mmCIF file of C-alpha atoms in Angstrom:
data_model
loop_
_atom_site.group_PDB
_atom_site.id
_atom_site.type_symbol
_atom_site.label_atom_id
_atom_site.label_comp_id
_atom_site.label_asym_id
_atom_site.label_seq_id
_atom_site.Cartn_x
_atom_site.Cartn_y
_atom_site.Cartn_z
ATOM 1 C CA MET A 518 29.839 -21.320 -22.978
ATOM 2 C CA SER A 519 30.807 -18.497 -20.692
ATOM 3 C CA GLU A 520 29.541 -18.312 -17.140
ATOM 4 C CA GLY A 521 27.661 -15.141 -18.035
ATOM 5 C CA ALA A 522 25.935 -16.696 -21.017
ATOM 6 C CA LYS A 523 24.817 -19.671 -18.952
ATOM 7 C CA LYS A 524 23.305 -17.416 -16.337
ATOM 8 C CA GLY A 525 21.807 -15.011 -18.818
ATOM 9 C CA TRP A 526 18.263 -15.065 -19.982
ATOM 10 C CA THR A 527 16.703 -13.125 -22.769
ATOM 11 C CA ARG A 528 14.593 -10.063 -22.322
ATOM 12 C CA ARG A 529 11.667 -12.019 -23.705
ATOM 13 C CA GLU A 530 12.051 -14.737 -21.075
ATOM 14 C CA PHE A 531 12.518 -12.122 -18.439
ATOM 15 C CA PHE A 532 9.186 -10.497 -19.087
ATOM 16 C CA HIS A 533 7.329 -13.657 -20.052
ATOM 17 C CA GLY A 534 4.219 -14.009 -17.973
ATOM 18 C CA VAL A 535 4.706 -10.785 -16.111
ATOM 19 C CA GLY A 536 1.799 -9.095 -17.839
ATOM 20 C CA ALA A 537 -0.727 -11.909 -17.478
ATOM 21 C CA VAL A 538 -3.859 -10.770 -15.669
ATOM 22 C CA SER A 539 -6.536 -13.043 -14.306
ATOM 23 C CA ALA A 540 -9.963 -12.664 -15.854
ATOM 24 C CA ALA A 541 -11.346 -12.767 -12.309
ATOM 25 C CA CYS A 542 -9.877 -9.346 -11.743
ATOM 26 C CA ALA A 543 -13.001 -7.359 -12.516
ATOM 27 C CA VAL A 544 -15.299 -9.611 -10.459
ATOM 28 C CA GLY A 545 -14.134 -8.491 -7.081
ATOM 29 C CA GLY A 546 -15.484 -4.985 -7.329
ATOM 30 C CA MET A 547 -12.044 -3.443 -7.727
ATOM 31 C CA ALA A 548 -12.618 -2.296 -11.300
ATOM 32 C CA ALA A 549 -11.366 1.179 -12.082
ATOM 33 C CA ASN A 550 -13.760 3.985 -11.549
ATOM 34 C CA ALA A 551 -12.675 7.133 -13.294
ATOM 35 C CA LEU A 552 -14.796 9.214 -10.957
ATOM 36 C CA ALA A 553 -13.002 7.769 -7.950
ATOM 37 C CA ALA A 554 -9.978 9.895 -8.781
ATOM 38 C CA GLU A 555 -12.137 12.921 -8.044
ATOM 39 C CA GLU A 556 -12.906 11.724 -4.528
ATOM 40 C CA ALA A 557 -11.428 13.509 -1.569
ATOM 41 C CA ALA A 558 -7.791 12.516 -1.240
ATOM 42 C CA VAL A 559 -6.713 10.143 1.490
ATOM 43 C CA ASP A 560 -4.837 11.801 4.341
ATOM 44 C CA MET A 561 -1.392 10.523 3.473
ATOM 45 C CA GLY A 562 0.384 12.221 6.393
ATOM 46 C CA PRO A 563 -0.039 9.425 8.947
ATOM 47 C CA ILE A 564 0.698 6.743 6.338
ATOM 48 C CA ILE A 565 3.944 8.441 5.309
ATOM 49 C CA ALA A 566 4.892 9.105 8.932
ATOM 50 C CA GLU A 567 4.352 5.450 9.834
ATOM 51 C CA ALA A 568 6.569 4.237 6.986
ATOM 52 C CA MET A 569 9.226 6.966 6.861
ATOM 53 C CA GLY A 570 9.379 8.315 10.419
ATOM 54 C CA SER A 571 7.987 11.755 9.542
ATOM 55 C CA LYS A 572 5.395 13.316 7.271
ATOM 56 C CA ASP A 573 7.472 16.394 6.479
ATOM 57 C CA VAL A 574 8.504 15.795 2.887
ATOM 58 C CA THR A 575 10.372 18.412 0.846
ATOM 59 C CA ALA A 576 10.013 18.230 -2.929
ATOM 60 C CA ASP A 577 13.511 17.671 -4.283
ATOM 61 C CA ALA A 578 14.805 17.255 -7.835
ATOM 62 C CA ALA A 579 17.348 14.722 -6.555
ATOM 63 C CA VAL A 580 14.501 12.198 -6.502
ATOM 64 C CA LYS A 581 13.847 10.953 -10.013
ATOM 65 C CA ALA A 582 11.253 8.499 -11.265
ATOM 66 C CA GLU A 583 10.217 8.224 -14.893
ATOM 67 C CA LEU A 584 6.559 7.533 -14.245
ATOM 68 C CA PRO A 585 4.141 7.300 -17.160
ATOM 69 C CA GLU A 586 1.433 9.950 -17.723
ATOM 70 C CA LYS A 587 -0.912 7.060 -18.318
ATOM 71 C CA ALA A 588 -0.274 3.385 -17.665
ATOM 72 C CA ASP A 589 -1.764 1.031 -20.254
ATOM 73 C CA ASN A 590 -1.661 -1.864 -17.823
ATOM 74 C CA ALA A 591 -2.651 -0.923 -14.289
ATOM 75 C CA THR A 592 -1.308 -4.211 -12.923
ATOM 76 C CA LEU A 593 2.140 -3.470 -14.278
ATOM 77 C CA VAL A 594 3.231 0.142 -13.845
ATOM 78 C CA ARG A 595 6.986 0.610 -14.135
ATOM 79 C CA VAL A 596 8.532 2.604 -11.307
ATOM 80 C CA PRO A 597 12.226 3.248 -12.041
ATOM 81 C CA VAL A 598 13.757 5.279 -9.220
ATOM 82 C CA LYS A 599 17.066 7.142 -9.102
ATOM 83 C CA ILE A 600 18.212 9.331 -6.253
ATOM 84 C CA ASP A 601 21.013 11.811 -7.010
ATOM 85 C CA HIS A 602 22.593 11.726 -3.594
ATOM 86 C CA PRO A 603 25.936 10.568 -2.179
ATOM 87 C CA MET A 604 26.100 7.068 -0.742
ATOM 88 C CA ASP A 605 29.026 7.310 1.633
ATOM 89 C CA ALA A 606 29.229 6.191 5.236
ATOM 90 C CA LYS A 607 28.393 9.612 6.664
ATOM 91 C CA ASN A 608 25.869 10.812 4.128
ATOM 92 C CA PHE A 609 23.553 8.404 2.392
ATOM 93 C CA ILE A 610 19.984 7.510 1.483
ATOM 94 C CA GLN A 611 18.699 5.201 4.171
ATOM 95 C CA SER A 612 15.298 4.316 2.765
ATOM 96 C CA VAL A 613 12.937 4.938 -0.125
ATOM 97 C CA GLY A 614 9.168 4.502 0.025
ATOM 98 C CA ILE A 615 6.698 4.206 -2.843
ATOM 99 C CA PHE A 616 3.100 5.247 -2.200
ATOM 100 C CA VAL A 617 -0.052 5.251 -4.329
ATOM 101 C CA ASP A 618 -2.620 7.522 -2.652
ATOM 102 C CA ASN A 619 -5.705 5.907 -4.190
ATOM 103 C CA ASN A 620 -4.767 2.282 -3.646
ATOM 104 C CA PRO A 621 -6.699 0.467 -0.890
ATOM 105 C CA LYS A 622 -3.322 0.213 0.893
ATOM 106 C CA PRO A 623 -1.300 3.250 -0.220
ATOM 107 C CA GLN A 624 2.059 1.949 1.012
ATOM 108 C CA VAL A 625 3.397 -0.128 -1.879
ATOM 109 C CA ALA A 626 6.993 -0.776 -0.823
ATOM 110 C CA VAL A 627 9.727 0.592 1.422
ATOM 111 C CA PHE A 628 13.373 -0.166 0.677
ATOM 112 C CA GLU A 629 16.292 0.192 3.064
ATOM 113 C CA PHE A 630 19.723 0.899 1.643
ATOM 114 C CA THR A 631 23.310 0.836 2.869
ATOM 115 C CA PRO A 632 26.192 2.876 1.396
ATOM 116 C CA GLU A 633 27.485 -0.378 -0.146
ATOM 117 C CA VAL A 634 24.996 -0.082 -3.018
ATOM 118 C CA GLY A 635 26.986 2.928 -4.302
ATOM 119 C CA LYS A 636 23.910 4.602 -5.789
ATOM 120 C CA VAL A 637 20.177 4.325 -5.293
ATOM 121 C CA ASP A 638 18.957 3.236 -8.708
ATOM 122 C CA PHE A 639 16.274 0.562 -8.768
ATOM 123 C CA GLU A 640 13.089 -0.493 -10.495
ATOM 124 C CA VAL A 641 9.924 -2.294 -9.479
ATOM 125 C CA ARG A 642 6.545 -2.727 -11.164
ATOM 126 C CA ILE A 643 3.425 -1.928 -9.210
ATOM 127 C CA LYS A 644 -0.369 -2.264 -9.323
ATOM 128 C CA MET A 645 -2.676 0.737 -9.304
ATOM 129 C CA ALA A 646 -6.373 0.381 -8.455
ATOM 130 C CA LYS A 647 -7.323 3.640 -10.166
ATOM 131 C CA PRO A 648 -5.750 6.908 -11.332
ATOM 132 C CA SER A 649 -3.705 8.284 -8.469
ATOM 133 C CA LYS A 650 -0.919 10.421 -7.244
ATOM 134 C CA VAL A 651 2.234 8.301 -6.955
ATOM 135 C CA ARG A 652 4.831 9.396 -4.418
ATOM 136 C CA VAL A 653 8.482 8.427 -4.156
ATOM 137 C CA ILE A 654 10.023 9.535 -0.863
ATOM 138 C CA ALA A 655 13.691 9.174 0.048
ATOM 139 C CA LYS A 656 14.999 9.473 3.589
ATOM 140 C CA THR A 657 18.574 10.550 4.255
ATOM 141 C CA ASN A 658 20.527 9.079 7.158
ATOM 142 C CA ALA A 659 20.042 12.483 8.841
ATOM 143 C CA GLY A 660 16.301 11.857 8.698
ATOM 144 C CA LYS A 661 15.411 14.396 6.005
ATOM 145 C CA LEU A 662 12.662 13.356 3.595
ATOM 146 C CA LEU A 663 13.050 14.234 -0.093
ATOM 147 C CA GLY A 664 10.117 13.586 -2.356
ATOM 148 C CA LEU A 665 8.650 13.457 -5.817
ATOM 149 C CA GLU A 666 4.982 13.118 -6.656
ATOM 150 C CA LYS A 667 3.159 12.712 -9.922
ATOM 151 C CA MET A 668 -0.376 11.930 -11.086
ATOM 152 C CA VAL A 669 -0.502 8.691 -13.034
ATOM 153 C CA ASP A 670 -3.601 7.839 -15.030
ATOM 154 C CA VAL A 671 -4.444 4.194 -15.628
ATOM 155 C CA ALA A 672 -6.351 2.539 -18.465
ATOM 156 C CA ALA A 673 -8.228 0.141 -16.157
ATOM 157 C CA GLY A 674 -8.099 -0.873 -12.519
ATOM 158 C CA GLY A 675 -5.285 -3.057 -11.317
ATOM 159 C CA CYS A 676 -7.143 -4.935 -8.582
ATOM 160 C CA ALA A 677 -4.509 -3.797 -6.172
ATOM 161 C CA MET B 917 0.330 -20.201 -14.260
ATOM 162 C CA ALA B 918 3.946 -21.014 -13.864
ATOM 163 C CA ASP B 919 4.939 -22.578 -10.547
ATOM 164 C CA ILE B 920 5.762 -20.285 -7.683
ATOM 165 C CA GLY B 921 9.453 -19.741 -7.272
ATOM 166 C CA GLU B 922 12.079 -20.114 -10.000
ATOM 167 C CA PRO B 923 13.961 -17.166 -8.508
ATOM 168 C CA LYS B 924 16.588 -15.656 -10.766
ATOM 169 C CA VAL B 925 19.436 -13.217 -10.190
ATOM 170 C CA LYS B 926 21.346 -11.803 -13.134
ATOM 171 C CA VAL B 927 24.659 -10.017 -12.754
ATOM 172 C CA PRO B 928 26.665 -8.401 -15.593
ATOM 173 C CA SER B 929 28.381 -11.067 -17.670
ATOM 174 C CA ALA B 930 31.567 -9.016 -18.056
ATOM 175 C CA PRO B 931 33.851 -8.613 -15.020
ATOM 176 C CA ALA B 932 33.407 -5.302 -13.215
ATOM 177 C CA LYS B 933 36.165 -3.026 -11.938
ATOM 178 C CA ALA B 934 36.287 -2.338 -8.217
ATOM 179 C CA GLY B 935 34.190 0.756 -7.570
ATOM 180 C CA ASP B 936 31.950 0.305 -10.621
ATOM 181 C CA ILE B 937 28.236 0.664 -10.097
ATOM 182 C CA VAL B 938 26.578 -2.359 -11.672
ATOM 183 C CA GLN B 939 22.937 -3.237 -12.249
ATOM 184 C CA ILE B 940 21.548 -6.489 -10.866
ATOM 185 C CA LYS B 941 18.235 -7.868 -12.159
ATOM 186 C CA THR B 942 15.992 -10.280 -10.322
ATOM 187 C CA LEU B 943 12.798 -12.108 -11.122
ATOM 188 C CA ILE B 944 10.590 -14.612 -9.327
ATOM 189 C CA ASN B 945 7.304 -16.295 -10.169
ATOM 190 C CA HIS B 946 4.737 -15.358 -7.573
ATOM 191 C CA PRO B 947 0.987 -14.596 -7.713
ATOM 192 C CA MET B 948 1.196 -11.528 -5.418
ATOM 193 C CA GLU B 949 -2.451 -12.023 -4.438
ATOM 194 C CA SER B 950 -3.843 -9.158 -2.373
ATOM 195 C CA GLY B 951 -6.666 -11.056 -0.675
ATOM 196 C CA MET B 952 -9.073 -8.522 -2.180
ATOM 197 C CA ARG B 953 -9.929 -10.419 -5.347
ATOM 198 C CA LYS B 954 -12.613 -13.055 -5.867
ATOM 199 C CA ASP B 955 -12.523 -16.052 -8.154
ATOM 200 C CA ASP B 956 -15.275 -16.817 -10.670
ATOM 201 C CA LYS B 957 -17.336 -18.541 -7.933
ATOM 202 C CA GLY B 958 -17.276 -15.426 -5.788
ATOM 203 C CA GLU B 959 -14.843 -16.913 -3.272
ATOM 204 C CA VAL B 960 -12.137 -14.615 -1.955
ATOM 205 C CA ILE B 961 -8.693 -15.610 -3.222
ATOM 206 C CA PRO B 962 -6.491 -15.683 -0.086
ATOM 207 C CA ALA B 963 -3.712 -13.132 0.212
ATOM 208 C CA HIS B 964 -0.387 -14.570 -0.920
ATOM 209 C CA PHE B 965 2.403 -12.125 -1.574
ATOM 210 C CA ILE B 966 6.093 -11.511 -0.991
ATOM 211 C CA GLU B 967 6.569 -9.233 1.991
ATOM 212 C CA GLU B 968 10.332 -9.085 2.286
ATOM 213 C CA VAL B 969 13.251 -9.088 -0.126
ATOM 214 C CA THR B 970 16.852 -9.131 1.096
ATOM 215 C CA VAL B 971 20.025 -8.643 -0.937
ATOM 216 C CA GLU B 972 23.372 -9.859 0.391
ATOM 217 C CA TYR B 973 26.654 -9.140 -1.367
ATOM 218 C CA ASP B 974 29.660 -11.160 -0.263
ATOM 219 C CA GLY B 975 27.794 -12.205 2.900
ATOM 220 C CA LYS B 976 26.689 -8.734 3.973
ATOM 221 C CA THR B 977 23.140 -7.400 3.765
ATOM 222 C CA VAL B 978 23.245 -4.321 1.535
ATOM 223 C CA LEU B 979 19.578 -3.726 0.805
ATOM 224 C CA LYS B 980 16.156 -4.814 1.981
ATOM 225 C CA GLY B 981 12.689 -4.276 0.627
ATOM 226 C CA LYS B 982 9.415 -4.408 2.507
ATOM 227 C CA TRP B 983 6.820 -5.243 -0.114
ATOM 228 C CA THR B 984 3.032 -5.420 -0.205
ATOM 229 C CA ALA B 985 0.557 -7.047 -2.576
ATOM 230 C CA ALA B 986 0.657 -3.876 -4.692
ATOM 231 C CA ILE B 987 3.919 -5.098 -6.214
ATOM 232 C CA SER B 988 3.033 -6.670 -9.565
ATOM 233 C CA LYS B 989 2.648 -10.387 -10.060
ATOM 234 C CA ASN B 990 5.856 -12.278 -10.924
ATOM 235 C CA PRO B 991 7.928 -9.454 -9.473
ATOM 236 C CA PHE B 992 10.803 -7.966 -11.393
ATOM 237 C CA PHE B 993 13.235 -6.006 -9.250
ATOM 238 C CA SER B 994 16.487 -4.442 -10.392
ATOM 239 C CA PHE B 995 18.936 -2.426 -8.329
ATOM 240 C CA SER B 996 22.411 -0.939 -8.421
ATOM 241 C CA LEU B 997 25.347 -2.259 -6.451
ATOM 242 C CA LYS B 998 28.911 -1.017 -6.043
ATOM 243 C CA ALA B 999 31.332 -3.739 -7.112
ATOM 244 C CA SER B 1000 34.073 -4.231 -4.522
ATOM 245 C CA LYS B 1001 35.299 -7.799 -4.875
ATOM 246 C CA THR B 1002 34.289 -11.052 -6.473
ATOM 247 C CA GLY B 1003 31.536 -12.654 -4.480
ATOM 248 C CA PRO B 1004 27.967 -13.893 -4.499
ATOM 249 C CA VAL B 1005 24.969 -11.586 -4.832
ATOM 250 C CA LYS B 1006 22.323 -13.517 -2.961
ATOM 251 C CA VAL B 1007 18.692 -12.464 -3.058
ATOM 252 C CA SER B 1008 16.022 -13.881 -0.724
ATOM 253 C CA TRP B 1009 12.266 -13.463 -1.057
ATOM 254 C CA LYS B 1010 9.898 -14.287 1.821
ATOM 255 C CA ASP B 1011 6.131 -14.471 1.429
ATOM 256 C CA ASN B 1012 3.275 -14.157 3.927
ATOM 257 C CA LYS B 1013 2.637 -17.912 3.919
ATOM 258 C CA GLY B 1014 6.136 -18.880 4.991
ATOM 259 C CA GLY B 1015 7.463 -19.332 1.476
ATOM 260 C CA ASN B 1016 11.185 -18.646 1.292
ATOM 261 C CA PHE B 1017 13.108 -18.461 -1.960
ATOM 262 C CA THR B 1018 16.728 -17.632 -2.682
ATOM 263 C CA ALA B 1019 18.886 -17.264 -5.748
ATOM 264 C CA SER B 1020 22.498 -16.250 -6.099
ATOM 265 C CA ALA B 1021 24.929 -15.230 -8.808
ATOM 266 C CA ASP B 1022 28.616 -14.435 -8.531
ATOM 267 C CA LEU B 1023 29.632 -10.885 -9.325
ATOM 268 C CA THR B 1024 33.104 -10.997 -10.835
ATOM 269 C CA VAL B 1025 35.424 -8.103 -10.021
ATOM 270 C CA GLY B 1026 38.880 -7.915 -11.502
#
């Protein structure tokens, strides 16, 4: 058996268990409330500034994320991110933040990159408490923030 | 639920050429509890989640992630990496209760 085959695991194994949700989820008062999406939006400026060093984000097509219009499983929303930007020593993407405005804690994750990755192309799965704007913000090593934002509906709350 | 841990790192099975961008996939069993949920007795389930992920390639840190409990349970994380030479891709996950997990796989370049 080849080294690769030994280390490999099937797609089925890979995703096994990932979608399991505790039945206790709805008990804690975090169930989705469709009306909540209509509430006044959180002031994301300070949250973004805290995580990314500035709140001045410019929408930029270089930031790509194939987010669903509606997520069937709010505890498992795929966030595949690609940034079309050089990754060389003098000009690279230093960090990428993922934010969900309507989550109790909007900052979901912040990644720091080095030019050694060659390209920023990654995927995580996230929880969403209710329908929300999802933001992906990339910071260049010069400190410029490039962003993408999209409304993502969810079928039911993700107890985030 | 499956035990916490069982971290996995998967690199391409075929050797890469120097300069190729390859995709690395990782997976770990972890509850990613937010501390905001209650069990069926109404007791708060304590927060227990991975808060830091670090990727080292050939001994050098190339990428880090600061996570929160809004990352899904049993986190899947994939990322790109530029192949330069044969060496280990080591991934470490640290949780808020002092849990520390690592897994490694050799990326073959040649």
